[in-house]
Short mmCIF file of C-alpha atoms and ligand atoms in Angstrom, two decimals:
data_model
loop_
_atom_site.label_atom_id
_atom_site.label_comp_id
_atom_site.label_asym_id
_atom_site.label_seq_id
_atom_site.Cartn_x
_atom_site.Cartn_y
_atom_site.Cartn_z
CA UNK A 1 0.47 -0.06 -0.37
CA UNK A 2 1.44 3.49 -0.91
CA UNK A 3 -1.41 5.93 -0.57
CA UNK A 4 -1.11 7.90 1.95
CA UNK A 5 -4.75 9.05 2.48
CA UNK A 6 -7.95 6.85 1.94
CA UNK A 7 -11.62 7.70 2.36
CA UNK A 8 -12.92 5.77 5.59
CA UNK A 9 -16.72 6.71 6.71
CA UNK A 10 -18.39 6.97 10.19
CA UNK A 11 -21.52 6.91 10.83
CA UNK A 12 -21.56 10.21 12.17
CA UNK A 13 -19.46 11.98 9.45
CA UNK A 14 -19.66 9.80 6.58
CA UNK A 15 -17.10 9.84 3.98
CA UNK A 16 -13.70 11.68 5.72
CA UNK A 17 -10.11 11.48 4.50
CA UNK A 18 -7.66 8.91 6.74
CA UNK A 19 -4.72 9.75 6.70
CA UNK A 20 -2.28 6.74 6.72
CA UNK A 21 1.73 7.98 6.59
CA UNK A 22 3.85 8.80 9.41
CA UNK A 23 3.59 12.73 10.24
CA UNK A 24 7.51 13.94 9.86
CA UNK A 25 8.46 17.58 9.27
CA UNK A 26 4.70 18.52 8.58
CA UNK A 27 4.28 16.01 5.82
CA UNK A 28 2.50 12.02 5.65
CA UNK A 29 5.24 10.04 4.21
CA UNK A 30 5.60 6.23 4.07
CA UNK A 31 7.95 4.29 6.09
CA UNK A 32 11.72 3.87 4.63
CA UNK A 33 11.24 0.03 4.63
CA UNK A 34 7.57 0.48 2.92
CA UNK A 35 6.14 -1.67 5.82
CA UNK A 36 2.55 -0.97 6.48
CA UNK A 37 0.07 -2.97 9.66
CA UNK A 38 -3.71 -3.51 9.51
CA UNK A 39 -5.75 -1.34 12.03
CA UNK A 40 -8.68 -3.53 13.48
CA UNK A 41 -12.25 -2.19 14.16
CA UNK A 42 -12.95 -4.27 17.85
CA UNK A 43 -16.58 -3.59 17.37
CA UNK A 44 -16.59 -5.94 14.35
CA UNK A 45 -13.14 -7.68 14.74
CA UNK A 46 -12.51 -6.67 10.79
CA UNK A 47 -10.26 -4.68 8.94
CA UNK A 48 -10.72 -0.98 9.22
CA UNK A 49 -7.69 0.40 6.92
CA UNK A 50 -3.91 -0.21 7.15
CA UNK A 51 -1.44 2.57 8.39
CA UNK A 52 2.43 2.89 7.33
CA UNK A 53 4.52 1.56 10.37
CA UNK A 54 7.86 3.46 11.53
CA UNK A 55 11.00 1.30 12.23
CA UNK A 56 14.24 2.18 13.34
CA UNK A 57 15.28 3.85 10.43
CA UNK A 58 11.94 6.13 10.41
CA UNK A 59 13.03 6.96 14.33
CA UNK A 60 16.12 8.35 13.38
CA UNK A 61 14.49 10.55 10.39
CA UNK A 62 11.61 11.95 12.92
CA UNK A 63 14.51 12.74 15.66
CA UNK A 64 16.47 14.72 13.31
CA UNK A 65 13.60 16.72 12.27
CA UNK A 66 12.71 17.37 15.63
CA UNK A 67 16.43 17.95 16.40
CA UNK A 68 16.65 21.00 13.46
CA UNK A 69 13.44 22.72 14.98
CA UNK A 70 14.37 22.38 18.14
CA UNK A 71 18.11 24.00 17.37
CA UNK A 72 16.20 26.37 15.09
CA UNK A 73 13.02 27.62 14.29
CA UNK A 74 11.50 26.46 17.45
CA UNK A 75 13.96 28.04 19.59
CA UNK A 76 13.68 31.48 18.55
CA UNK A 77 10.31 32.02 18.61
CA UNK A 78 9.14 33.92 21.92
CA UNK A 79 7.56 31.53 24.35
CA UNK A 80 4.13 34.19 23.65
CA UNK A 81 3.92 32.47 20.10
CA UNK A 82 3.99 29.04 21.46
CA UNK A 83 0.96 30.07 23.03
CA UNK A 84 -0.36 31.61 20.11
CA UNK A 85 -0.03 28.20 17.97
CA UNK A 86 -1.38 26.02 20.90
CA UNK A 87 -4.31 28.19 21.04
CA UNK A 88 -4.83 27.24 17.43
CA UNK A 89 -4.41 24.22 17.25
CA UNK A 90 -7.05 23.77 20.22
CA UNK A 91 -9.38 25.87 17.81
CA UNK A 92 -9.17 23.59 14.86
CA UNK A 93 -9.53 20.19 17.01
CA UNK A 94 -12.56 22.15 18.16
CA UNK A 95 -13.85 22.62 15.03
CA UNK A 96 -13.26 19.36 14.03
CA UNK A 97 -14.87 17.70 16.86
CA UNK A 98 -17.17 15.37 15.70
CA UNK A 99 -14.56 14.05 13.25
CA UNK A 100 -11.86 13.18 15.64
CA UNK A 101 -14.37 11.47 17.85
CA UNK A 102 -15.47 9.45 15.08
CA UNK A 103 -12.70 8.13 14.47
CA UNK A 104 -11.88 7.90 18.40
CA UNK A 105 -15.11 5.54 18.21
CA UNK A 106 -14.12 3.48 15.23
CA UNK A 107 -10.87 3.03 16.00
CA UNK A 108 -10.69 2.31 19.85
CA UNK A 109 -14.25 1.01 19.99
CA UNK A 110 -14.85 3.75 23.15
CA UNK A 111 -19.03 5.47 22.80
CA UNK A 112 -19.00 8.09 20.60
CA UNK A 113 -20.39 10.99 23.16
CA UNK A 114 -17.45 9.50 25.17
CA UNK A 115 -14.95 10.05 22.63
CA UNK A 116 -16.29 13.49 22.18
CA UNK A 117 -15.62 14.33 25.79
CA UNK A 118 -12.24 13.12 25.58
CA UNK A 119 -12.24 15.92 22.91
CA UNK A 120 -13.20 18.22 24.99
CA UNK A 121 -10.86 17.41 27.47
CA UNK A 122 -8.12 17.54 24.58
CA UNK A 123 -9.09 20.80 24.10
CA UNK A 124 -9.15 22.00 27.41
CA UNK A 125 -5.65 20.93 27.89
CA UNK A 126 -4.10 22.22 25.03
CA UNK A 127 -5.61 25.61 25.94
CA UNK A 128 -4.05 25.32 29.53
CA UNK A 129 -0.63 24.44 28.42
CA UNK A 130 -1.09 27.45 26.08
CA UNK A 131 -1.69 29.90 29.01
CA UNK A 132 1.59 28.37 30.57
CA UNK A 133 3.78 29.25 27.44
CA UNK A 134 4.78 32.55 28.34
CA UNK A 135 5.17 31.98 32.33
CA UNK A 136 7.95 29.70 32.38
CA UNK A 137 9.90 31.46 35.09
CA UNK A 138 13.10 31.20 36.64
CA UNK A 139 14.54 33.20 39.69
CA UNK A 140 17.19 35.54 41.21
CA UNK A 141 18.63 34.12 44.40
CA UNK A 142 20.33 36.05 47.25
CA UNK A 143 23.96 34.85 47.99
CA UNK A 144 26.63 37.59 48.05
CA UNK A 145 26.30 41.06 47.35
CA UNK A 146 29.38 41.13 44.83
CA UNK A 147 27.97 38.27 42.47
CA UNK A 148 24.79 38.35 40.96
CA UNK A 149 22.85 34.68 40.98
CA UNK A 150 19.64 33.49 38.82
CA UNK A 151 18.52 30.75 37.75
CA UNK A 152 15.87 29.74 34.47
CA UNK A 153 13.96 26.69 32.96
CA UNK A 154 14.77 25.61 29.82
CA UNK A 155 13.33 23.51 27.33
CA UNK A 156 14.86 19.32 27.74
CA UNK A 157 15.05 19.49 23.76
CA UNK A 158 14.01 16.39 21.73
CA UNK A 159 11.26 14.46 23.18
CA UNK A 160 10.13 11.39 22.45
CA UNK A 161 6.42 10.58 23.74
CA UNK A 162 4.89 6.77 23.78
CA UNK A 163 1.45 6.63 24.27
CA UNK A 164 -1.51 3.90 24.94
CA UNK A 165 -4.21 3.46 23.15
CA UNK A 166 -6.66 3.37 25.83
CA UNK A 167 -7.69 7.40 25.11
CA UNK A 168 -5.64 7.76 21.95
CA UNK A 169 -6.02 12.12 21.52
CA UNK A 170 -6.17 12.35 25.21
CA UNK A 171 -3.50 10.83 26.11
CA UNK A 172 -1.51 12.48 23.06
CA UNK A 173 -3.00 15.56 24.71
CA UNK A 174 -1.43 15.25 28.22
CA UNK A 175 2.16 15.03 26.57
CA UNK A 176 2.69 17.28 23.77
CA UNK A 177 0.95 19.84 25.89
CA UNK A 178 3.60 20.44 28.59
CA UNK A 179 6.00 19.83 26.14
CA UNK A 180 5.25 21.96 23.52
CA UNK A 181 4.43 24.74 26.01
CA UNK A 182 8.23 24.40 27.16
CA UNK A 183 10.14 24.63 23.92
CA UNK A 184 10.67 21.49 23.48
CA UNK A 185 10.25 18.95 20.04
CA UNK A 186 8.40 16.09 19.75
CA UNK A 187 8.60 12.97 18.13
CA UNK A 188 5.59 11.22 19.74
CA UNK A 189 4.32 6.99 19.11
CA UNK A 190 1.23 6.17 18.74
CA UNK A 191 -0.22 2.57 20.33
CA UNK A 192 -0.20 0.00 17.36
CA UNK A 193 -3.82 -0.71 18.31
CA UNK A 194 -5.02 3.00 17.44
CA UNK A 195 -3.52 4.72 15.36
CA UNK A 196 -6.05 6.88 13.51
CA UNK A 197 -7.28 9.57 15.08
CA UNK A 198 -3.56 10.92 16.12
CA UNK A 199 -3.32 11.12 12.22
CA UNK A 200 -6.20 13.00 11.99
CA UNK A 201 -5.18 15.62 13.74
CA UNK A 202 -1.80 15.58 12.97
CA UNK A 203 -3.29 17.53 9.93
CA UNK A 204 -4.06 20.51 11.92
CA UNK A 205 -0.82 20.73 12.82
CA UNK A 206 0.84 22.27 10.18
CA UNK A 207 -2.62 24.12 9.75
CA UNK A 208 -1.97 26.01 12.81
CA UNK A 209 1.15 26.94 11.43
CA UNK A 210 3.60 24.98 13.72
CA UNK A 211 7.17 24.95 12.18
CA UNK A 212 8.10 21.37 10.32
CA UNK A 213 9.75 18.92 12.76
CA UNK A 214 8.63 20.42 16.18
CA UNK A 215 5.47 17.97 16.12
CA UNK A 216 6.06 14.50 14.97
CA UNK A 217 3.52 11.81 14.78
CA UNK A 218 4.12 8.20 14.03
CA UNK A 219 2.85 4.81 13.36
CA UNK A 220 4.41 1.71 14.87
CA UNK A 221 4.80 -1.44 17.31
CA UNK A 222 6.37 -0.79 20.65
CA UNK A 223 9.04 -3.12 20.18
CA UNK A 224 10.56 -1.40 17.30
CA UNK A 225 9.76 1.69 17.00
CA UNK A 226 8.56 2.31 20.45
CA UNK A 227 12.37 0.97 21.26
CA UNK A 228 14.15 2.65 18.58
CA UNK A 229 12.84 6.23 20.56
CA UNK A 230 13.62 4.96 23.81
CA UNK A 231 17.48 4.01 22.79
CA UNK A 232 17.76 6.72 20.88
CA UNK A 233 21.17 9.03 21.43
CA UNK A 234 19.67 11.92 20.20
CA UNK A 235 16.66 11.98 22.24
CA UNK A 236 17.00 14.03 25.77
CA UNK A 237 14.20 12.69 27.21
CA UNK A 238 11.29 9.80 27.28
CA UNK A 239 7.56 10.27 28.26
CA UNK A 240 5.51 7.27 28.60
CA UNK A 241 1.94 5.72 29.43
CA UNK A 242 1.11 2.31 29.51
CA UNK A 243 1.98 -0.91 31.71
CA UNK A 244 4.36 -1.15 34.28
CA UNK A 245 6.27 -4.10 32.56
CA UNK A 246 7.10 -1.92 28.98
CA UNK A 247 8.00 1.03 31.69
CA UNK A 248 10.65 -0.94 33.15
CA UNK A 249 12.20 -1.58 29.86
CA UNK A 250 11.96 1.64 28.62
CA UNK A 251 13.63 2.92 31.88
CA UNK A 252 16.07 0.69 31.75
CA UNK A 253 16.59 1.36 27.32
CA UNK A 254 17.02 4.78 29.01
CA UNK A 255 19.75 3.85 31.30
CA UNK A 256 21.63 1.98 29.06
CA UNK A 257 21.77 5.06 26.13
CA UNK A 258 22.11 8.49 26.81
CA UNK A 259 20.69 8.33 30.23
CA UNK A 260 17.98 10.53 28.46
CA UNK A 261 15.13 11.77 31.57
CA UNK A 262 12.24 9.54 31.76
CA UNK A 263 8.58 10.03 33.20
CA UNK A 264 5.99 7.23 33.49
CA UNK A 265 2.82 7.09 34.36
CA UNK A 266 2.23 3.46 34.35
CA UNK A 267 -0.52 1.20 35.98
CA UNK A 268 -3.01 0.88 39.22
CA UNK A 269 -5.17 -1.22 41.24
CA UNK A 270 -7.16 1.72 42.74
CA UNK A 271 -9.56 1.24 45.89
CA UNK A 272 -12.64 2.44 45.83
CA UNK A 273 -13.57 2.34 49.70
CA UNK A 274 -17.27 2.70 50.74
CA UNK A 275 -18.04 3.72 54.21
CA UNK A 276 -21.32 2.52 55.82
CA UNK A 277 -22.11 6.36 56.42
CA UNK A 278 -22.03 6.72 52.60
CA UNK A 279 -24.72 8.36 50.01
CA UNK A 280 -25.17 4.58 49.28
CA UNK A 281 -26.76 5.62 45.42
CA UNK A 282 -24.51 8.04 44.88
CA UNK A 283 -21.48 5.59 46.10
CA UNK A 284 -22.64 3.06 43.65
CA UNK A 285 -23.08 5.73 40.83
CA UNK A 286 -19.25 6.73 41.06
CA UNK A 287 -18.01 3.41 42.03
CA UNK A 288 -19.77 2.14 38.67
CA UNK A 289 -18.32 4.98 37.25
CA UNK A 290 -15.14 4.40 38.53
CA UNK A 291 -14.85 0.66 37.05
CA UNK A 292 -16.85 0.78 33.84
CA UNK A 293 -16.13 4.29 32.36
CA UNK A 294 -14.14 3.27 29.22
CA UNK A 295 -14.63 -0.43 29.75
CA UNK A 296 -12.50 -0.44 32.90
CA UNK A 297 -9.78 0.71 30.55
CA UNK A 298 -8.20 3.83 32.85
CA UNK A 299 -5.03 3.30 34.68
CA UNK A 300 -6.68 4.26 37.09
CA UNK A 301 -9.89 2.40 37.18
CA UNK A 302 -11.58 1.76 40.66
CA UNK A 303 -10.89 -2.13 40.49
CA UNK A 304 -10.67 -3.07 44.00
CA UNK A 305 -13.78 -2.08 45.88
CA UNK A 306 -13.97 -2.27 49.86
CA UNK A 307 -16.78 -1.64 51.33
CA UNK A 308 -17.63 -1.71 54.93
CA UNK A 309 -19.71 -4.85 56.32
CA UNK A 310 -22.65 -3.01 57.95
CA UNK A 311 -24.26 -1.69 54.19
CA UNK A 312 -22.08 -4.98 52.51
CA UNK A 313 -25.27 -6.99 51.16
CA UNK A 314 -27.36 -4.35 50.40
CA UNK A 315 -24.09 -2.05 48.38
CA UNK A 316 -23.47 -5.39 46.60
CA UNK A 317 -26.97 -6.09 45.45
CA UNK A 318 -27.84 -2.33 44.35
CA UNK A 319 -24.23 -2.05 42.46
CA UNK A 320 -25.31 -5.84 40.14
CA UNK A 321 -29.19 -3.84 39.52
CA UNK A 322 -26.77 -0.51 38.61
CA UNK A 323 -24.11 -2.60 36.31
CA UNK A 324 -26.99 -4.15 34.68
CA UNK A 325 -28.28 -1.51 33.21
CA UNK A 326 -24.74 -0.12 31.89
CA UNK A 327 -25.81 -0.43 28.33
CA UNK A 328 -23.26 -2.45 26.36
CA UNK A 329 -22.50 -2.46 22.14
CA UNK A 330 -22.36 -0.18 19.41
CA UNK A 331 -20.27 2.34 20.01
CA UNK A 332 -22.05 4.77 17.80
CA UNK A 333 -25.44 3.90 19.58
CA UNK A 334 -26.62 6.70 21.09
CA UNK A 335 -27.30 4.91 24.66
CA UNK A 336 -23.84 2.91 24.40
CA UNK A 337 -22.21 3.55 27.40
CA UNK A 338 -19.74 0.60 27.10
CA UNK A 339 -18.19 -0.12 23.61
CA UNK A 340 -15.74 -3.47 23.12
CA UNK A 341 -12.35 -4.01 24.45
CA UNK A 342 -9.46 -2.65 22.45
CA UNK A 343 -8.66 -6.03 20.86
CA UNK A 344 -8.37 -9.42 20.75
CA UNK A 345 -5.13 -9.56 22.85
CA UNK A 346 -7.12 -7.48 25.40
CA UNK A 347 -10.55 -9.32 25.39
CA UNK A 348 -8.39 -12.99 25.91
CA UNK A 349 -6.40 -11.30 28.97
CA UNK A 350 -9.56 -10.23 30.55
CA UNK A 351 -11.38 -13.64 30.03
CA UNK A 352 -8.55 -14.98 32.00
CA UNK A 353 -8.61 -13.27 34.83
CA UNK A 354 -12.76 -13.95 34.68
CA UNK A 355 -11.52 -17.40 34.52
CA UNK A 356 -9.46 -17.19 37.57
CA UNK A 357 -11.78 -15.17 39.54
CA UNK A 358 -14.40 -18.23 39.28
CA UNK A 359 -11.37 -21.09 39.40
CA UNK A 360 -10.06 -18.97 43.03
CA UNK A 361 -14.26 -19.43 44.24
CA UNK A 362 -14.82 -15.63 43.74
CA UNK A 363 -18.34 -15.34 43.87
CA UNK A 364 -19.66 -13.85 40.42
CA UNK A 365 -22.62 -11.05 41.04
CA UNK A 366 -23.44 -10.30 37.64
CA UNK A 367 -21.70 -10.66 34.01
CA UNK A 368 -18.76 -12.75 33.56
CA UNK A 369 -19.23 -13.50 29.75
CA UNK A 370 -19.01 -12.30 26.67
CA UNK A 371 -21.70 -9.98 25.38
CA UNK A 372 -22.84 -10.85 22.12
CA UNK A 373 -20.75 -13.36 18.94
CA UNK A 374 -19.13 -10.03 17.02
CA UNK A 375 -16.28 -7.87 18.47
CA UNK A 376 -14.56 -8.02 21.83
CA UNK A 377 -17.49 -7.33 23.64
CA UNK A 378 -17.61 -7.96 27.77
CA UNK A 379 -20.41 -7.80 29.87
CA UNK A 380 -19.47 -5.63 32.92
CA UNK A 381 -18.40 -7.99 35.62
CA UNK A 382 -18.76 -7.40 40.00
CA UNK A 383 -16.85 -10.56 41.82
CA UNK A 384 -17.88 -10.20 45.19
CA UNK A 385 -16.58 -12.30 48.51
CA UNK A 386 -13.25 -11.80 47.18
CA UNK A 387 -10.24 -12.58 48.74
CA UNK A 388 -7.02 -10.05 49.24
CA UNK A 389 -4.60 -12.33 47.49
CA UNK A 390 -6.69 -14.02 44.52
CA UNK A 391 -5.40 -12.73 41.49
CA UNK A 392 -8.28 -10.72 40.27
CA UNK A 393 -7.77 -8.28 43.65
CA UNK A 394 -3.73 -8.16 43.10
CA UNK A 395 -3.59 -7.56 39.53
CA UNK A 396 -4.08 -4.79 36.95
CA UNK A 397 -7.01 -6.27 35.04
CA UNK A 398 -7.96 -3.15 32.57
CA UNK A 399 -11.50 -4.67 31.79
CA UNK A 400 -15.18 -4.04 33.01
CA UNK A 401 -14.12 -6.64 36.01
CA UNK A 402 -14.08 -5.17 39.40
CA UNK A 403 -13.44 -7.24 42.93
CA UNK A 404 -15.57 -6.65 45.83
CA UNK A 405 -14.61 -7.37 49.94
CA UNK A 406 -15.78 -6.52 53.42
CA UNK A 407 -14.05 -4.18 55.62
CA UNK A 408 -14.66 -3.39 59.59
CA UNK A 409 -12.74 -0.42 60.71
CA UNK A 410 -11.00 2.73 58.88
CA UNK A 411 -7.79 1.31 60.16
CA UNK A 412 -8.66 -1.88 57.76
CA UNK A 413 -9.84 0.15 55.16
CA UNK A 414 -5.87 1.92 54.89
CA UNK A 415 -4.25 -1.53 55.61
CA UNK A 416 -6.45 -2.87 52.49
CA UNK A 417 -6.52 0.23 50.27
CA UNK A 418 -2.60 -0.10 50.57
CA UNK A 419 -2.27 -3.82 50.12
CA UNK A 420 -0.88 -3.20 46.32
CA UNK A 421 2.12 -2.79 44.33
CA UNK A 422 0.32 0.32 42.72
CA UNK A 423 -0.35 4.05 44.36
CA UNK A 424 -1.98 5.75 41.15
CA UNK A 425 -5.26 6.75 42.79
CA UNK A 426 -8.26 5.57 45.48
CA UNK A 427 -11.56 7.24 46.20
CA UNK A 428 -13.49 7.39 49.41
CA UNK A 429 -16.72 7.24 49.59
CA UNK A 430 -18.29 8.72 53.42
CA UNK A 431 -20.20 11.58 54.89
CA UNK A 432 -17.78 12.03 57.60
CA UNK A 433 -15.25 14.75 56.85
CA UNK A 434 -12.61 13.45 59.49
CA UNK A 435 -12.77 9.75 57.93
CA UNK A 436 -12.40 11.30 54.40
CA UNK A 437 -9.72 13.05 55.45
CA UNK A 438 -7.83 10.38 57.91
CA UNK A 439 -7.91 7.95 54.84
CA UNK A 440 -7.28 10.20 52.03
CA UNK A 441 -3.99 11.67 53.85
CA UNK A 442 -3.57 7.81 54.70
CA UNK A 443 -3.58 6.02 51.06
CA UNK A 444 -0.18 5.78 49.25
CA UNK A 445 -1.54 7.29 45.85
CA UNK A 446 -1.03 10.23 43.39
CA UNK A 447 -4.61 11.27 43.27
CA UNK A 448 -7.74 10.75 45.73
CA UNK A 449 -10.94 11.18 44.98
CA UNK A 450 -13.80 11.57 47.77
CA UNK A 451 -17.35 10.94 46.92
CA UNK A 452 -16.35 10.53 42.95
CA UNK A 453 -13.89 8.86 41.12
CA UNK A 454 -11.97 9.03 37.78
CA UNK A 455 -12.50 12.96 37.18
CA UNK A 456 -9.48 14.72 35.68
CA UNK A 457 -8.75 18.19 34.93
CA UNK A 458 -6.25 19.90 33.31
CA UNK A 459 -5.09 21.78 35.87
CA UNK A 460 -5.03 19.21 38.25
CA UNK A 461 -1.73 17.06 38.58
CA UNK A 462 -1.91 13.31 37.89
CA UNK A 463 0.38 10.13 38.56
CA UNK A 464 1.89 7.62 40.45
CA UNK A 465 3.27 6.71 44.11
CA UNK A 466 5.00 3.69 44.27
CA UNK A 467 4.85 0.91 40.50
CA UNK A 468 2.48 3.53 39.50
CA UNK A 469 5.08 5.52 37.83
CA UNK A 470 7.52 8.48 37.72
CA UNK A 471 6.77 12.15 37.63
CA UNK A 472 3.60 14.32 37.48
CA UNK A 473 1.33 15.06 33.98
CA UNK A 474 -1.45 17.59 34.13
CA UNK A 475 -1.14 21.17 36.00
CA UNK A 476 2.19 22.90 36.82
CA UNK A 477 3.87 19.67 37.96
CA UNK A 478 4.14 18.52 34.77
CA UNK A 479 6.38 21.57 33.43
CA UNK A 480 9.07 20.23 35.63
CA UNK A 481 8.90 17.48 33.91
CA UNK A 482 9.81 19.17 30.25
CA UNK A 483 12.41 21.87 31.99
CA UNK A 484 16.00 21.62 32.73
CA UNK A 485 16.81 24.02 35.34
CA UNK A 486 19.37 26.10 34.81
CA UNK A 487 21.99 28.37 37.55
CA UNK A 488 23.74 30.96 36.51
CA UNK A 489 26.57 32.72 38.74
CA UNK A 490 27.60 36.40 37.94
CA UNK A 491 30.77 37.82 39.19
CA UNK A 492 29.89 41.66 39.31
CA UNK A 493 33.67 42.42 41.49
CA UNK A 494 34.60 39.51 43.64
CA UNK A 495 37.96 39.26 43.16
CA UNK A 496 40.18 35.79 42.72
CA UNK A 497 44.05 36.14 44.34
P1 ADP B 501 -0.47 -2.46 27.04
O1 ADP B 501 -0.16 -3.86 27.71
O2 ADP B 501 -1.97 -2.08 26.99
O3 ADP B 501 -0.99 -2.88 25.37
P2 ADP B 501 1.92 -1.42 26.39
O4 ADP B 501 2.58 -0.65 27.96
O5 ADP B 501 2.23 -2.78 26.05
O6 ADP B 501 0.39 -1.62 26.95
O7 ADP B 501 2.10 -0.17 25.91
C1 ADP B 501 1.87 0.95 25.81
C2 ADP B 501 2.32 1.89 24.65
O8 ADP B 501 4.02 1.34 24.57
C3 ADP B 501 2.45 1.55 23.00
O9 ADP B 501 2.37 2.66 22.25
C4 ADP B 501 3.15 0.62 22.79
O10 ADP B 501 3.36 0.01 21.47
C5 ADP B 501 4.73 0.87 23.66
N1 ADP B 501 5.72 -0.01 23.46
C6 ADP B 501 4.96 -1.92 23.81
N2 ADP B 501 6.29 -1.83 23.83
C7 ADP B 501 7.48 -1.37 24.05
C8 ADP B 501 8.88 -1.14 24.30
N3 ADP B 501 9.40 -2.53 24.39
N4 ADP B 501 9.36 0.18 24.12
C9 ADP B 501 8.96 1.01 23.79
N5 ADP B 501 7.30 0.94 23.83
C10 ADP B 501 6.85 0.07 23.91
#
């Protein structure tokens, strides 16, 4: 296949031009090795199209383009102009919201209305970081009168960014927003399961007026293009979102190459703790959203649910009714809440966990089976009476499957909540302010929600304690991950003998 654009169609937009090339230097180009790979529609298991695949040589070309842009026009551009460009990109994305969301729903399988929500968050993230572009400041440091000391924050340089398939556009925005606002250039690799929406987004980059090479977007496989990016000697920083397993490989590649800076946003097994005094109806709705939003394919999914003993039976019965109301099916149906899992690999992995829960003797309250006979759909699944050491309570499933257990006291809840290798997020449901604060402060997690779950805002940082990652995304904290701090000492009239 040599076409760099193909005509595809979505139920919302009708026919549109889908780019398939690698986006390097503001142009779509084929891969040097001429390889392509198929993109599957998870709702139908059919091939949507094929896209060009980046191999090591293409990574070299993209990194060289990003280097040239970094040392040239991008570095010289006043920061306020970076804000203008990011705002323009956000405006263009807003104008194309329906197309971007439709392509996301087609390729990833998420419900169209949820994809539209993701695009809204993409726009908000780009605007938030546009606001920071000309507010990256250093300090003066008072040490002695014969000297003048100051610090400045400088861009790191060429950033490699590797994103997952669960929020293809939103993860792109979380990554490029702070990187471009602070003056870096980027080579971003999308996940092989979901390359399409980012390629549509790439058409807006040139239109917004970014100089060639500032933002390059490539499709390709993790062990080939992803590994080449993380090992590259001319990449100054690598940012990754994905599994803990691959996170380790990326850190190792960085250590073994040029010790590039590393930030990682990894897995989770987030506890959702419900106390006796919680508003039970609201708690159930948030717990339901916490686990089943995005088909359970969220790193911060509330997949471990601990319920205080007095309300346990009532909670489980009511949660079963709530989960059974979630409409599973065609992402483009207006009432759909849950579409298919992203791929056959993920479908099989999740079904394997469901089998292990059954084999270990946990109670299947609802679900536990495939939904329908075409596409990678899985019924929303609740396991109750789950023991702390069962696999379904310990390992990240990344699907619509949760594990419920009982607890007695506040101390028990904290102990159970923290009994995990991860530390990405947690939530607490209670009307008692002191319980809420005591538990929130004691949980080892980068984000704690009180009486809600899965709410993220561009202004508020997100990231992991423990094995859930290194560094923070979103908010002001993300800027630190994309700048180097330089200290300058100026001798005014200190004399040396
Ligand atoms: P999942 O298991 O959910 O597919 P991964 O962590 O494997 O998640 O993938 C997340 C991203 O990491 C994808 O873009 C994928 O291509 C990339 N990736 C996978 N393996 C590697 C690797 N060895 N080096 C760099 N990137 C990788």
